[in-house]
Coordinates of N, CA and C in Angstrom, one line a residue:
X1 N -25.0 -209.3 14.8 CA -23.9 -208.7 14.0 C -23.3 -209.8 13.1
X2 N -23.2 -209.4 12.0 CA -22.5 -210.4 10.8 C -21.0 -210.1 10.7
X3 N -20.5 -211.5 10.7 CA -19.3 -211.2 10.4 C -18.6 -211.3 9.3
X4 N -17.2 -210.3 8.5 CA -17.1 -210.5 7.4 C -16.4 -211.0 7.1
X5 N -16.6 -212.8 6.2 CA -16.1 -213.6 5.2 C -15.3 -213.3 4.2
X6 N -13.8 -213.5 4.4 CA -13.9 -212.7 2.9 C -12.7 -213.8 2.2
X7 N -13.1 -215.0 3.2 CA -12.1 -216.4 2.0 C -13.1 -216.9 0.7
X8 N -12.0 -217.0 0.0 CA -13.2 -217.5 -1.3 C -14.3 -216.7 -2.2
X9 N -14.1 -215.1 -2.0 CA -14.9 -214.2 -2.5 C -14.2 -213.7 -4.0
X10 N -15.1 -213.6 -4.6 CA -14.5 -213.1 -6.3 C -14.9 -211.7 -5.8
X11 N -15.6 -210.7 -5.2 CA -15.6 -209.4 -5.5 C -14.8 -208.7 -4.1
X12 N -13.8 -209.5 -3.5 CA -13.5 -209.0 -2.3 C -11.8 -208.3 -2.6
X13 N -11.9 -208.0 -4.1 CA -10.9 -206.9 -4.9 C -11.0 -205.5 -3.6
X14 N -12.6 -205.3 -3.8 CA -12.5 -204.5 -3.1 C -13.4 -203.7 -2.3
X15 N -12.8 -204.6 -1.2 CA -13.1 -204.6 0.0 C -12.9 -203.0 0.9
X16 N -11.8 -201.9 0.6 CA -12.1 -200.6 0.6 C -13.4 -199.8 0.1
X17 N -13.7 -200.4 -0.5 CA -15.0 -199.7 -1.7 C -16.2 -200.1 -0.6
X18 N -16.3 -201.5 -0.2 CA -17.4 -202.1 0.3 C -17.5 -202.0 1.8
X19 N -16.3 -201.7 2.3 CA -16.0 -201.7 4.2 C -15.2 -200.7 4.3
X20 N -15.2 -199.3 4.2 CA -14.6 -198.6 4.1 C -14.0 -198.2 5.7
X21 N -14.8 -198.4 6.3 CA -14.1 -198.2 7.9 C -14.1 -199.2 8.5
X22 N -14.1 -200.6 7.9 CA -12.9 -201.8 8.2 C -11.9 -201.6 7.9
X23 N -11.8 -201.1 6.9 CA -10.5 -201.4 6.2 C -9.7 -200.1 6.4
X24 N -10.5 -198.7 7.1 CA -9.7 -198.4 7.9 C -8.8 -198.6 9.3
X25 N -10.0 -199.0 10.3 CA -9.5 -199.9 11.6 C -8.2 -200.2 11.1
X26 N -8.5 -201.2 10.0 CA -7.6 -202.0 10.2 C -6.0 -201.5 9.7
X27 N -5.9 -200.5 8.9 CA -4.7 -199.8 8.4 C -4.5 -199.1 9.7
X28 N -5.4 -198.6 10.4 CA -4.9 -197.9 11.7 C -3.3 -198.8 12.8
X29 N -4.6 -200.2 12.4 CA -4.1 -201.0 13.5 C -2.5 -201.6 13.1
X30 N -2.3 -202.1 11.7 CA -1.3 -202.4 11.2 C -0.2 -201.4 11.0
X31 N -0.6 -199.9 10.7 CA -0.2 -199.2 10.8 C 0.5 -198.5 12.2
X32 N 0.4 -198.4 13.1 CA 0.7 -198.4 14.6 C 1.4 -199.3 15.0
X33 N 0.6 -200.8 14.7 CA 1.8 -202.0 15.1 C 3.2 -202.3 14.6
X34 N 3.1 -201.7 13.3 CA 4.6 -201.6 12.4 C 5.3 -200.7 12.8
X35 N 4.7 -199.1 12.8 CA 5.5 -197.9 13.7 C 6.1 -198.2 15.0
X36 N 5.2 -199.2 15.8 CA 5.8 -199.4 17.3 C 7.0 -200.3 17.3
X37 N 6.9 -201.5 16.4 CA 8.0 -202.7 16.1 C 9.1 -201.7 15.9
X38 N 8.9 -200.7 14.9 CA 10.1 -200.3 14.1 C 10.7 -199.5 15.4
X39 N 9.7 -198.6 15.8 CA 10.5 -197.7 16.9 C 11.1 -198.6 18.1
X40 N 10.6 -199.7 18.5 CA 11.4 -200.4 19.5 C 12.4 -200.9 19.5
X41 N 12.7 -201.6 17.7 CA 14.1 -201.6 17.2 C 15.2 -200.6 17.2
X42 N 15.1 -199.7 16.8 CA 16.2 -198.3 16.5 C 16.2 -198.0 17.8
X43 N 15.0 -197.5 18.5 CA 15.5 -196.8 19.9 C 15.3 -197.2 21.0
X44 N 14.6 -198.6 21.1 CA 14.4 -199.2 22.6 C 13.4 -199.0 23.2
X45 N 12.7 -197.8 22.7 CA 11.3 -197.4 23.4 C 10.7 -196.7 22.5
X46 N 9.3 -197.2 23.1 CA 7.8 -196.6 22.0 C 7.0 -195.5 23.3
X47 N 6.7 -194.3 21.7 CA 5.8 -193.5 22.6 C 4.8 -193.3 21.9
X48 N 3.6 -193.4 23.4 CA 2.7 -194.2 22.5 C 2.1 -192.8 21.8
X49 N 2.2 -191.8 22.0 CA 1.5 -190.4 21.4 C 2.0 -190.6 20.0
X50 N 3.3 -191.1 19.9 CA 3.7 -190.7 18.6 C 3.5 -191.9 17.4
X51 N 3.1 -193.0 18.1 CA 2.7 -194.2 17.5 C 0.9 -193.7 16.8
X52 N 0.4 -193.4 18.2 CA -1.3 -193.2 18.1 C -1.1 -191.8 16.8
X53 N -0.4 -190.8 16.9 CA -0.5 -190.0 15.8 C -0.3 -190.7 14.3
X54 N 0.8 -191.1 14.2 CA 1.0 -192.1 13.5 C -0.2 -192.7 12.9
X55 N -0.5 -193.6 13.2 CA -1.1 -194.8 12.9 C -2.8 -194.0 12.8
X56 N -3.1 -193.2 13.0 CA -4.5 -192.7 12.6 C -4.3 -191.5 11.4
X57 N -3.4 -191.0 11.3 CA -2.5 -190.2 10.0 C -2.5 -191.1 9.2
X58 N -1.5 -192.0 9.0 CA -1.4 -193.3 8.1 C -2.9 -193.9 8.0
X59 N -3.3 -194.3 8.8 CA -4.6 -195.0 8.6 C -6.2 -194.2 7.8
X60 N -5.9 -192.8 7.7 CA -7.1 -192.1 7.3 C -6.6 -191.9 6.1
X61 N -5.8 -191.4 5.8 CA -4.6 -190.9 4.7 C -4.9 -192.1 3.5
X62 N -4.1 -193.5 3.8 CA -4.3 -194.2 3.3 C -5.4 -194.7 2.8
X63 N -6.7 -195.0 3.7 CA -7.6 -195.9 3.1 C -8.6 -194.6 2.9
X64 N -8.4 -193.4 2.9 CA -9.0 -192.1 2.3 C -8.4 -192.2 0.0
X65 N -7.4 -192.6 0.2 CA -6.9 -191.9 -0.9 C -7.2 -193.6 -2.0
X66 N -7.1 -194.4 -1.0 CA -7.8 -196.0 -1.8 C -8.9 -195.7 -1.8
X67 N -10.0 -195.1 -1.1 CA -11.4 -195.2 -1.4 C -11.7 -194.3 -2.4
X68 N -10.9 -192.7 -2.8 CA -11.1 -192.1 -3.4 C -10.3 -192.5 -5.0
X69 N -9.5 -193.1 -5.2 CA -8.8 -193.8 -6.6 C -9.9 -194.9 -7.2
X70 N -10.5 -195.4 -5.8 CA -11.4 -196.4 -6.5 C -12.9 -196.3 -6.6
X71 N -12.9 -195.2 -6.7 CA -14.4 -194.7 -7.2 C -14.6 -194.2 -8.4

């Protein structure tokens, strides 16, 4: 398995175009981690159904509508 480099790259603009289900993982994952910070803030407790909805909504949504602008 190769892993992907992406210090020092001139074509890694874009990296949705080229890794499209990296670069969703990864909105999944940032996506969720920010929902849960924020909800632990305001209310004290995270649930995690509403985090995991979240964060795979946000995460398809998002790197769906970046892969489709940049084509």
């Amino acid at each position: 398995m190769q892993s992907t480099v992406l210090q020092g790259c001139e074509d890694c603009a874009d990296v949705i175009q080229q890794y499209p289900l990296f670069a969703g993982v990864v909105s999944v994952v940032l996506g969720g981690g920010t929902y849960a910070v924020i909800a632990a803030l305001m209310r004290g407790t995270v649930d995690p159904v509403a985090v995991g909805l979240f964060a795979v909504i946000f995460g398809v949504c998002y790197t769906g509508a970046r892969y489709a602008l940049s084509r």
